[in-house]
Coordinates of C-alpha atoms in Angstrom, one line a residue:
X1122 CA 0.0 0.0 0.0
X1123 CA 1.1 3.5 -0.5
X1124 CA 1.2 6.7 1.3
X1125 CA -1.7 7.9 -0.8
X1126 CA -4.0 5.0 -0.8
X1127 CA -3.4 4.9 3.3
X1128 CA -4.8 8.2 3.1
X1129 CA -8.2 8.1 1.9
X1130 CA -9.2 5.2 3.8
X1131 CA -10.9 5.8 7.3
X1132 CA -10.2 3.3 10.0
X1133 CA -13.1 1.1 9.8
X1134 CA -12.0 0.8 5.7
X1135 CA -8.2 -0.2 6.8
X1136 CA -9.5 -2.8 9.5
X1137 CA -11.3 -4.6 6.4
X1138 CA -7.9 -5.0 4.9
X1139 CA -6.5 -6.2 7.7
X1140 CA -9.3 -8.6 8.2
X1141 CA -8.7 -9.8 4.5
X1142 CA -5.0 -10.1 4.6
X1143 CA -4.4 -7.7 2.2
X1144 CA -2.1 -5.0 4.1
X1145 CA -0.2 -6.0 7.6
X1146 CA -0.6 -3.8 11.0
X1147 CA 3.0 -3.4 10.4
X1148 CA 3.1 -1.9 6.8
X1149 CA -0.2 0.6 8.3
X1150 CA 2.5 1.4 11.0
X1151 CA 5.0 2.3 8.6
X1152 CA 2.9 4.5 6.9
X1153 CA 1.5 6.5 9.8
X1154 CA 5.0 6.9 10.9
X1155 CA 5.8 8.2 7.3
X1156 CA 2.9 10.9 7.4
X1157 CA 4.0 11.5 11.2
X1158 CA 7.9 12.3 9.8
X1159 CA 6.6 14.4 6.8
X1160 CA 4.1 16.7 8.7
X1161 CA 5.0 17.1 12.2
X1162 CA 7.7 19.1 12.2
X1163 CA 4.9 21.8 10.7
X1164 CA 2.3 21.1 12.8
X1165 CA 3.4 19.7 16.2
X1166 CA 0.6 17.3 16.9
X1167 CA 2.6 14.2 18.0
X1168 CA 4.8 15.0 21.5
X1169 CA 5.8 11.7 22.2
X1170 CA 6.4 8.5 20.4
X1171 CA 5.5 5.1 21.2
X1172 CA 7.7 3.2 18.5
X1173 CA 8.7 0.4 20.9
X1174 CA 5.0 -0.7 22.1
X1175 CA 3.5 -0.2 19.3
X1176 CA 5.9 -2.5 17.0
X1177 CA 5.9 -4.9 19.5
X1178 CA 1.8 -5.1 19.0
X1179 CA 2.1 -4.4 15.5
X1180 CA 4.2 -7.5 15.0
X1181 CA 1.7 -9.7 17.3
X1182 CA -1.6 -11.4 16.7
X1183 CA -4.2 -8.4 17.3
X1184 CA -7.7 -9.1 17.5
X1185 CA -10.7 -6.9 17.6
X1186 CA -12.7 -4.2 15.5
X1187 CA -10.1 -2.6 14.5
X1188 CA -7.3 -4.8 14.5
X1189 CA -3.6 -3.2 13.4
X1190 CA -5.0 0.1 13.1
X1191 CA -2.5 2.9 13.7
X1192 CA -3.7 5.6 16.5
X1193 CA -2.5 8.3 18.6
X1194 CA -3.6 9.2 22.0
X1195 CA -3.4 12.7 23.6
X1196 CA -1.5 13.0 26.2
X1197 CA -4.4 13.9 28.9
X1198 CA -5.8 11.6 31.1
X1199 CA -5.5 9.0 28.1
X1200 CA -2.3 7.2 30.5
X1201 CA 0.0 4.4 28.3
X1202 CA 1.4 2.2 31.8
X1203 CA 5.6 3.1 31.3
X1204 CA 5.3 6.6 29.8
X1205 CA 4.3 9.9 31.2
X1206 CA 1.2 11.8 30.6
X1207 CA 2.5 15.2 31.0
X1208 CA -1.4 17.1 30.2
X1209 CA 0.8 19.5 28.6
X1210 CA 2.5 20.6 32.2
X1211 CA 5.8 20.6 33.1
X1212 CA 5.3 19.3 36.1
X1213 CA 4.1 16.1 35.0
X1214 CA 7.4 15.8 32.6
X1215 CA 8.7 12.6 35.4
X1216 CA 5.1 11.7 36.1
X1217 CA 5.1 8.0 34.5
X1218 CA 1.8 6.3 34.5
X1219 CA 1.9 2.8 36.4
X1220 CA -0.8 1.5 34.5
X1221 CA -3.3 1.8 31.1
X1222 CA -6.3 4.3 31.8
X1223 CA -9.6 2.5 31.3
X1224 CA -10.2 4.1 27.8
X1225 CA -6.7 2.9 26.8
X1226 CA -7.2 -0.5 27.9
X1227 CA -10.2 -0.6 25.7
X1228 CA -8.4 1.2 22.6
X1229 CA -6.2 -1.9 22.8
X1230 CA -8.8 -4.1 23.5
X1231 CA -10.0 -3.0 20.0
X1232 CA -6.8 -3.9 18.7
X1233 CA -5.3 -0.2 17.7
X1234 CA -2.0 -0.2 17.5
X1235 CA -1.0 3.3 19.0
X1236 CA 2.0 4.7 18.9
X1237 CA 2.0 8.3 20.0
X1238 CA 0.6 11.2 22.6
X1239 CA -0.8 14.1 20.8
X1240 CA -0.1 17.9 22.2
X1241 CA -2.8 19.5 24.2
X1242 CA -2.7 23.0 26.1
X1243 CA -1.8 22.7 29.9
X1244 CA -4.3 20.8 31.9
X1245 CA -6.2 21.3 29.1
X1246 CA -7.8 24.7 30.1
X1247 CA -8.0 26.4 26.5
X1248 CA -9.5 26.0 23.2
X1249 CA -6.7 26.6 21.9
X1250 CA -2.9 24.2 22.3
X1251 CA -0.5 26.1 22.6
X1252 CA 1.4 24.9 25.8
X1253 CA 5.1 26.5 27.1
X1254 CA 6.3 23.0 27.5
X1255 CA 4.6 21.5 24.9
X1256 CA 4.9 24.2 22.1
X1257 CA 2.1 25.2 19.8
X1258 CA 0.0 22.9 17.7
X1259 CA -0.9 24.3 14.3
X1260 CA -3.6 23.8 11.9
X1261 CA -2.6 21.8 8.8
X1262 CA -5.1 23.4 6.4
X1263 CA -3.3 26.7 7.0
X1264 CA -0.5 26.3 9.9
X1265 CA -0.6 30.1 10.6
X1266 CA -3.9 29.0 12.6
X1267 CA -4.9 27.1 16.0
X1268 CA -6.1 23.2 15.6
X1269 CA -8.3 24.4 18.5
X1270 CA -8.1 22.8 21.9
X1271 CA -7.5 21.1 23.6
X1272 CA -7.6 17.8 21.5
X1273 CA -5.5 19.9 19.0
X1274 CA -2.7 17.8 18.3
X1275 CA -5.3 14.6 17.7
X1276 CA -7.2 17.1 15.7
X1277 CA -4.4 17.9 13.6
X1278 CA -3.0 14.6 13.3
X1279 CA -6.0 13.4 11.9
X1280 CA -6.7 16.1 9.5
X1281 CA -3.3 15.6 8.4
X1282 CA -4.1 12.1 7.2
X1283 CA -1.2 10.6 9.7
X1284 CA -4.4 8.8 11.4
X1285 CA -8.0 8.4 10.8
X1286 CA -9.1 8.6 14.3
X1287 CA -7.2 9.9 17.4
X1288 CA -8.0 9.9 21.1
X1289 CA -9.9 13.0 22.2
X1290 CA -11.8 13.9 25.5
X1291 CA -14.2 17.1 26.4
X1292 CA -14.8 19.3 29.6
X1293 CA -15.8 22.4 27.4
X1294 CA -15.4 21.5 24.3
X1295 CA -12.2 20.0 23.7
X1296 CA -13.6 17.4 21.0
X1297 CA -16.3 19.8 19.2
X1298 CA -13.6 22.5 19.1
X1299 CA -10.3 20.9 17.5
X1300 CA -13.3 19.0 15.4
X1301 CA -14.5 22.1 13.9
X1302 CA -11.0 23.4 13.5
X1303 CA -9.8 20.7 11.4
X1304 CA -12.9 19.6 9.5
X1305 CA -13.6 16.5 11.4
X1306 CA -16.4 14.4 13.6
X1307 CA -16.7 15.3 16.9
X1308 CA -19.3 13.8 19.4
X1309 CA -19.1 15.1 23.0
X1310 CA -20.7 11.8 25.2
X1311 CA -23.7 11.9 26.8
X1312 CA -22.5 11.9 31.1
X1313 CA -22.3 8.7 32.1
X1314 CA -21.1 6.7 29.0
X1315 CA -17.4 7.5 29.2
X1316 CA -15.2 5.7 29.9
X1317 CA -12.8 7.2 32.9
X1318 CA -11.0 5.5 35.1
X1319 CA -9.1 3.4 36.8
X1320 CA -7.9 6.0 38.8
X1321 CA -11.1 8.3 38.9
X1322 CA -14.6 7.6 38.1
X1323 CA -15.0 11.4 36.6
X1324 CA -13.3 14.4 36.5
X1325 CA -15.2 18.1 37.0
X1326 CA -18.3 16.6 38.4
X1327 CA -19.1 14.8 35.4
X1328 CA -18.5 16.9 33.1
X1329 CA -15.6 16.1 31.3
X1330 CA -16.4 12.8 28.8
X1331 CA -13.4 10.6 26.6
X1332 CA -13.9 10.3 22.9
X1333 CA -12.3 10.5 19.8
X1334 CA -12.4 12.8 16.5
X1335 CA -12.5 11.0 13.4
X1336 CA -12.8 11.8 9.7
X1337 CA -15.9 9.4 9.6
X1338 CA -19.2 9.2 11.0
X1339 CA -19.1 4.9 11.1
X1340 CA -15.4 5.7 12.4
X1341 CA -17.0 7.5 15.4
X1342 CA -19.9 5.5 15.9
X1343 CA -17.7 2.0 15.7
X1344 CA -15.1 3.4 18.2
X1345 CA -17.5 4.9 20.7
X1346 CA -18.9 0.9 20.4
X1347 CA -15.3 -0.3 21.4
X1348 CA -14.7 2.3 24.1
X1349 CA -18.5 2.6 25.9
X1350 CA -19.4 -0.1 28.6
X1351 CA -19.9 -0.3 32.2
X1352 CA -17.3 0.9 34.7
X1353 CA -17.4 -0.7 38.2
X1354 CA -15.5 2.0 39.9
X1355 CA -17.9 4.9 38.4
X1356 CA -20.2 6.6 40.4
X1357 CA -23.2 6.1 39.2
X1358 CA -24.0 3.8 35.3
X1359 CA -25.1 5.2 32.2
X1360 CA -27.7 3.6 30.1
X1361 CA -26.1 2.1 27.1
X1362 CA -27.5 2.3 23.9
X1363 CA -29.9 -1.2 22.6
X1364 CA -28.0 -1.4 19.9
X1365 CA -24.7 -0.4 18.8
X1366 CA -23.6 3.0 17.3
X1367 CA -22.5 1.0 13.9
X1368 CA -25.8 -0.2 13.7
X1369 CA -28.0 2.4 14.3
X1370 CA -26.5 4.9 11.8
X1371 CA -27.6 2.4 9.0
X1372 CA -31.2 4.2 9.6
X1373 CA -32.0 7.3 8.6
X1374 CA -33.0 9.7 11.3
X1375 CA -36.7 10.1 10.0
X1376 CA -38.2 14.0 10.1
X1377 CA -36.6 15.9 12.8
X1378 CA -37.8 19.1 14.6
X1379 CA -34.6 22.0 15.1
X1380 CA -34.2 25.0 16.7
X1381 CA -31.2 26.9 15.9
X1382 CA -29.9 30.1 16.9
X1383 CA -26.2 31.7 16.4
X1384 CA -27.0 34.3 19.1
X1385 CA -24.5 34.7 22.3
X1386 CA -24.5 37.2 24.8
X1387 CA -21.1 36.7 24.9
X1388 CA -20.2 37.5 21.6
X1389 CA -22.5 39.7 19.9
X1390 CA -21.6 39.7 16.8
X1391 CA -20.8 36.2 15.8
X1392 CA -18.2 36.0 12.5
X1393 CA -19.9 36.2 9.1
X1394 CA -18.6 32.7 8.3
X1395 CA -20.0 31.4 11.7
X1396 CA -23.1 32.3 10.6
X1397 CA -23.3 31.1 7.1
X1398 CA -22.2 27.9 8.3
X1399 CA -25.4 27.2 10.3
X1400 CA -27.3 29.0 7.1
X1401 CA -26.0 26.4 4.8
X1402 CA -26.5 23.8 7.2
X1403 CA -30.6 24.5 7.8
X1404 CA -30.8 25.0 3.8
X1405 CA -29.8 21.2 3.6
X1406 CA -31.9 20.1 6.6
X1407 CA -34.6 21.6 5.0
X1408 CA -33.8 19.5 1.7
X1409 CA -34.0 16.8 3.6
X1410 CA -36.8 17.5 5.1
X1411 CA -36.8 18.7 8.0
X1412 CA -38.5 21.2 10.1
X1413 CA -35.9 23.4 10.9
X1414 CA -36.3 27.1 12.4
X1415 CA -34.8 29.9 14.2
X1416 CA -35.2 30.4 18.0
X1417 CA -34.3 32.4 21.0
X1418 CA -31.1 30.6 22.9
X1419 CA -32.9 28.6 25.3
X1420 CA -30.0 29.7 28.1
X1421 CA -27.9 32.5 29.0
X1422 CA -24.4 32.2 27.7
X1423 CA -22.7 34.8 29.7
X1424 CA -24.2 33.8 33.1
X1425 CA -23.3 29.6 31.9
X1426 CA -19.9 31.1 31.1
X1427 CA -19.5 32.7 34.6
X1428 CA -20.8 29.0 36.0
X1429 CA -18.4 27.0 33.9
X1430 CA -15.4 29.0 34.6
X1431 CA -16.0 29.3 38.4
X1432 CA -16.3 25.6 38.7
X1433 CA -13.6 24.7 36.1
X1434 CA -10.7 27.0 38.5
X1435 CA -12.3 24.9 41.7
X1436 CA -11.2 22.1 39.6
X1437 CA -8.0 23.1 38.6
X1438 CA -6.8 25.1 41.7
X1439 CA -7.3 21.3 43.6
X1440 CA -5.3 19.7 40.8
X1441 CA -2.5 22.0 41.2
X1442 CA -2.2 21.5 44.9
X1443 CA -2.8 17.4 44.5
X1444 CA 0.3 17.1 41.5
X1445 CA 2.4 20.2 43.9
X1446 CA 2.0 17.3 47.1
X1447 CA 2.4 14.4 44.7
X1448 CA 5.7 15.5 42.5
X1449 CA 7.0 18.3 45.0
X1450 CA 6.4 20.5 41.9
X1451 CA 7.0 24.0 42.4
X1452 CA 5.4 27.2 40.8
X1453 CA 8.2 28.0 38.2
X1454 CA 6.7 24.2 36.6
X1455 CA 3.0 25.6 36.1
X1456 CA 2.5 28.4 33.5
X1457 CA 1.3 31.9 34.9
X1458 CA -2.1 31.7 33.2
X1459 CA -2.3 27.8 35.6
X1460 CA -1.7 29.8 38.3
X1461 CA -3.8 32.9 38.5
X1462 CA -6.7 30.8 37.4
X1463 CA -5.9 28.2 40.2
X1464 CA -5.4 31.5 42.4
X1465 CA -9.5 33.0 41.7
X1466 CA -10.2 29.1 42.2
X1467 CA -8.9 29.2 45.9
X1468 CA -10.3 32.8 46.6
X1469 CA -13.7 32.1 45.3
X1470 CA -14.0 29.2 47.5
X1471 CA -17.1 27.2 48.2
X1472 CA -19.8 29.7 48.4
X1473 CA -18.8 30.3 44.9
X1474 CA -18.2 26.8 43.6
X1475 CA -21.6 25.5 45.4
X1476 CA -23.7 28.5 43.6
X1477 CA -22.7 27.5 40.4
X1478 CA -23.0 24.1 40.9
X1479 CA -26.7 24.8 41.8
X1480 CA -27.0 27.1 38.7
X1481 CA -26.4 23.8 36.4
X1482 CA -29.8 22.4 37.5
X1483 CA -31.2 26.1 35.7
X1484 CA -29.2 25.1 32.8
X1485 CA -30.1 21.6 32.6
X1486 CA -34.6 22.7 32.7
X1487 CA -34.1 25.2 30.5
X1488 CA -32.5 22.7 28.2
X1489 CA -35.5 19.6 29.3
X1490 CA -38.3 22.4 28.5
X1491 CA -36.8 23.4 24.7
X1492 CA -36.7 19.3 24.1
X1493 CA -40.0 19.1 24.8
X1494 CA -40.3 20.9 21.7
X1495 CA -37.5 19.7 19.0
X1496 CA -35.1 17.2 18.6
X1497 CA -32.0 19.2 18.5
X1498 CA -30.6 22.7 19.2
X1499 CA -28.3 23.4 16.2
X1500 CA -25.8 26.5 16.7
X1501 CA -22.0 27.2 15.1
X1502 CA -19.4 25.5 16.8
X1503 CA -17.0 28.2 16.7
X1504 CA -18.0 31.9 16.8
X1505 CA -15.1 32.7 14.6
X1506 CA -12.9 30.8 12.1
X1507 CA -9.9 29.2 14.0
X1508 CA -7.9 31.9 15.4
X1509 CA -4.3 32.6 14.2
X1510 CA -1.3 31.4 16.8
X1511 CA -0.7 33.7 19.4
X1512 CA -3.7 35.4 19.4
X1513 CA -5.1 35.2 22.9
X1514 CA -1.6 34.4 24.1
X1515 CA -1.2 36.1 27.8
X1516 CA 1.3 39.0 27.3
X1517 CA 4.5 38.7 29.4
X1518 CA 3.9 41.5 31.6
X1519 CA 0.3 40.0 32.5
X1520 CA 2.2 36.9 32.9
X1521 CA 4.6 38.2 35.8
X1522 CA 1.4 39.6 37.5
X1523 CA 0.0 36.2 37.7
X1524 CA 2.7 34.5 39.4
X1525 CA 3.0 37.3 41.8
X1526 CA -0.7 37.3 42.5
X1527 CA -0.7 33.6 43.0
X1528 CA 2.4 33.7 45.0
X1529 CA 0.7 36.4 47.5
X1530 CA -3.2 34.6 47.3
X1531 CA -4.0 38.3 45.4
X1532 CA -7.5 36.7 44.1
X1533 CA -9.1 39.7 45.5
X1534 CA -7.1 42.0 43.5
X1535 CA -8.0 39.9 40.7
X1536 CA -11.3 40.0 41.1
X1537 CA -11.2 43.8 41.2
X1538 CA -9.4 43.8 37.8
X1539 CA -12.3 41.9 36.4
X1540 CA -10.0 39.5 35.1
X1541 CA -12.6 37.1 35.2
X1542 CA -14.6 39.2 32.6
X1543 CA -11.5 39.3 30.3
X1544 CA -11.1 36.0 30.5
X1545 CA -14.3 35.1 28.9
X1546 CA -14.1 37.9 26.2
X1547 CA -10.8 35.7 25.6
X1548 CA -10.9 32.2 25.9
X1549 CA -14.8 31.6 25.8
X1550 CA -15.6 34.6 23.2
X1551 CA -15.0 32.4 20.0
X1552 CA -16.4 29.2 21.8
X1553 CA -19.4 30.5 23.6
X1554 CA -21.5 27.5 22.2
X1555 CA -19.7 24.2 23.8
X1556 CA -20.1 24.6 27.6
X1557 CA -23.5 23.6 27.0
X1558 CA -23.6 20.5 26.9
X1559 CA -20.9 19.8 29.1
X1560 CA -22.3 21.3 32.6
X1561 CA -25.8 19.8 31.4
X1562 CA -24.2 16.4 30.4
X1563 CA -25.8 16.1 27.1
X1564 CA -24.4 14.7 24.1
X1565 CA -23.6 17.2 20.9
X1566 CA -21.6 16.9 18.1
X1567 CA -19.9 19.1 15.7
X1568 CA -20.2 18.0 11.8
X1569 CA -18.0 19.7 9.1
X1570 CA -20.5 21.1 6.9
X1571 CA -18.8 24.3 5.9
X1572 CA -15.0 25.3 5.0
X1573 CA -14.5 29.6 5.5
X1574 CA -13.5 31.5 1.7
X1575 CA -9.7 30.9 3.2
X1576 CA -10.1 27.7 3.4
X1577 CA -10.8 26.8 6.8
X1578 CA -13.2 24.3 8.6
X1579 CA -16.0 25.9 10.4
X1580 CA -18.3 23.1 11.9
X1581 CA -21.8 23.5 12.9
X1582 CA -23.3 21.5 16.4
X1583 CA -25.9 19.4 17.5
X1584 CA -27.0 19.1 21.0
X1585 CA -29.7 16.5 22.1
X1586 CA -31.5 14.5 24.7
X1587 CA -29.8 13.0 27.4
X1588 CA -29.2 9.3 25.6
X1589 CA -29.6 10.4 22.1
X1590 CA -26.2 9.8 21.2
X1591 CA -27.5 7.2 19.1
X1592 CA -29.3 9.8 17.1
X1593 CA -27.0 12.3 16.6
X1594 CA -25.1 9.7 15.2
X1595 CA -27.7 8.9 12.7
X1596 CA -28.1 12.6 11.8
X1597 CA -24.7 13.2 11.3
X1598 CA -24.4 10.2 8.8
X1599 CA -27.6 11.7 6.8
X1600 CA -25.6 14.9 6.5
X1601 CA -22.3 13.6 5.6
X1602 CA -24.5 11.0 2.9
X1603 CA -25.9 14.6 1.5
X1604 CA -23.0 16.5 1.9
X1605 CA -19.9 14.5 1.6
X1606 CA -16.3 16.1 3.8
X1607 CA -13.6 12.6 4.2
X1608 CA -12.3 13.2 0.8
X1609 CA -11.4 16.6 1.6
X1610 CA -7.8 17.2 2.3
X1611 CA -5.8 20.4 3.3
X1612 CA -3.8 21.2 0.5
X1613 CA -0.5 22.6 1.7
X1614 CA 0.8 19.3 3.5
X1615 CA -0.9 16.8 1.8
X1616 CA 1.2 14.6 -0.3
X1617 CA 0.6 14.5 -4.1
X1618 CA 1.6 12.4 -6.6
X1619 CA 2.8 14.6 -9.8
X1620 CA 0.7 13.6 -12.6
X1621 CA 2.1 11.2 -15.5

């Protein structure tokens, strides 16, 4: 097989071959590694390579759906027992994982061969990856641009054709985002199906869920049948689905009911492009026949914003204190940006945490109550086109503030500087559409329906039902029937062949 031909299958396509004897996991290896050696140094989506592991399994009898399938895993709570998972911190760099995570475990289980961790911002607190220890990821349809966050490198990897699928997960969009950014599938878990663990039974309350981005919607839908199934050390179990993901995509969705909306408090003037993405994609639900038409938000974005970010600094100010008692890691091994956020996490306290917490069960009616009415609440998944590099990068100066306030507990002096405010504007004002789902625990997925006049992906989202995961599935296979994307490729690192 060639470089080419590796390229335009998806992984359920290369798993038939495998099956048929008519490529070896070893020779798929060797041509992942290939894409990896021509494209990373441009992109930086692979931080750490598995070569020896993965040609030991490459080279052994593998069994499963996807038997000698190359993959990548990013290096966030997605642990390989005998490497570290750094989640893009330095002061994880020595913190080697002593056995396989739970969605790992199951990844093999599946038979994927992986052989690499894929760059993700630290901790994985932006939409964007562009970690100091790490580096910046960049966007392989035009590397002047983010691969979003903070499943960016997988993102990028797979857009790049050096995978079809990659290891993903999602506290506020971290599969939706790189997803949109790269032109791929992205399904966000309904609460309750992932697959966390052994260590934890869920991180943030719930709300973050493991996945994967794929080129494919029967990629998605056959992996999320390999990686959901019960956990005995969760907290509470899921329904699973009757019938599997791979089977349930087969049907078509029948005649749905959809609201959409691209308003946001947050940002109110989403980008042209945003918009005409979710005009183009009612014009074909419409074709297709659909009722499809425009509502009010059923939620407040700005006050969902404030929630999400109060309780995801409770979360990370703990996790800073656990890995500074676990590692003896000091404050020079966290970036500034870590630690003033960790900083308003402490000074906010539990008043704070607690109120928001209460404010999900708001979210989660108002949500139930415009259900009762349609199917699906359809909105952009980005606000804006991927942003270039850099662009919400914390200036130096800011930077030194930070570690100072952190270093004197200054969260009151912060809060006075409305830093929290700028914050949102920032990191939330081109994503304002993905917390959703995540403090509400319903599934959504982003589908690439719509590529910018540069050139750029600009997906559109899907939230649903608690449990309709199913169905999004099916909906998303409708759309990519009617509007094909997998044989898309962005042009300046693809390999072509000259012509004859």
């Amino acid at each position: 097989m060639e470089l080419d031909e590796y390229m335009k299958h998806d992984a359920t396509g290369l798993a038939e071959l495998v099956a048929a004897g008519a490529v070896k996991p070893a020779e798929l290896l060797a041509l992942a590694r290939q894409r990896a050696d021509a494209v990373n140094p441009a992109l930086n989506a692979i931080v750490r390579r598995l070569d020896g592991v993965a040609d030991e399994r490459a080279g052994s009898a593998l069994s499963g759906p996807f038997a000698g399938v190359p993959f990548l895993i990013k290096d966030l709570q997605q642990e390989y027992k005998g490497f570290p998972s750094t989640e893009g911190s330095r002061s994880l760099a020595r913190d080697v994982a002593q056995e396989h995570s739970l969605l790992v475990q199951r990844l093999l289980d599946a038979g994927l061969v992986i052989f690499g961790q894929t760059n993700t911002p630290e901790f994985g607190s932006k939409g964007i990856t562009e970690s100091t220890f790490l580096g910046a990821a960049r966007n392989p349809w035009n590397t002047a641009h983010t691969p979003g966050g903070s499943s960016g490198g997988s993102g990028a990897a797979v857009a790049a054709g050096v995978v079809p699928a990659a290891g993903a997960n999602d506290g506020g969009g971290s599969i939706r985002i790189p997803a949109a950014c790269n032109g791929l599938v992205g399904l966000k878990l309904s609460r309750g199906l992932s697959p966390y663990g052994p260590r934890v039974g869920e991180v943030m309350f719930g709300m973050v869920t493991q996945g994967v981005v794929s080129r494919t919607v029967r990629d998605s839908a056959a992996l999320y049948d390999a990686l959901i199934g019960e956990n005995p050390r969760a907290a509470y179990r899921g329904a699973l689905p009757q019938r599997p993901f791979a089977e349930q995509i087969a049907q078509p969705p029948g005649t749905l009911r959809i609201g959409y909306s691209t308003a946001s408090a947050i940002t109110a003037n989403p980008h042209p492009e945003a918009i005409a993405a979710v005009d183009g994609a009612v014009r074909l639900l419409t074709d297709l026949g659909h009722h499809v038409e425009e509502v009010p938000p059923p939620y407040d974005d700005e006050d969902l914003a404030r929630d999400f970010l109060v309780i995801w600094f409770a979360s990370l100010y703990r996790e800073v204190v656990a890995i500074k008692e676990r590692t003896g890691a000091r404050n020079s091994d966290f970036e500034a940006d870590t630690l003033a956020v960790a900083e308003i996490g402490r000074f906010n306290g539990v008043g704070k945490l607690m109120a928001a917490i209460d404010n999900v069960n708001t979210y989660i009616g108002q949500l139930a109550d415009f259900h009762e009415r349609y199917d699906y609440f359809l909105t952009p998944t980005l606000a804006t086109p991927p942003l270039t590099v850099g662009k919400i990068s914390t200036p130096k100066v800011l930077q030194i503030g930070s570690r100072l306030a952190h270093r004197l507990h200054g969260g009151k002096l912060m809060e006075l500087t409305g830093i929290l405010d700028s914050l949102i504007q920032e990191n939330l004002g081109w994503v304002p559409y993905t917390q959703l789902a995540n403090l509400t625990g319903r599934p959504a997925i982003t589908v690439p329906l719509h590529w910018t006049a540069a050139g750029l992906p600009l997906g559109v989202q899907f939230v649903g039902r608690p449990g309709a995961d199913g169905d999004l599935l099916r909906l998303a296979a409708q759309l990519e029937q009617a509007s094909p994307w997998a044989h898309r490729h962005p042009a300046p690192v693809v390999h072509r062949v000259p012509a004859p």
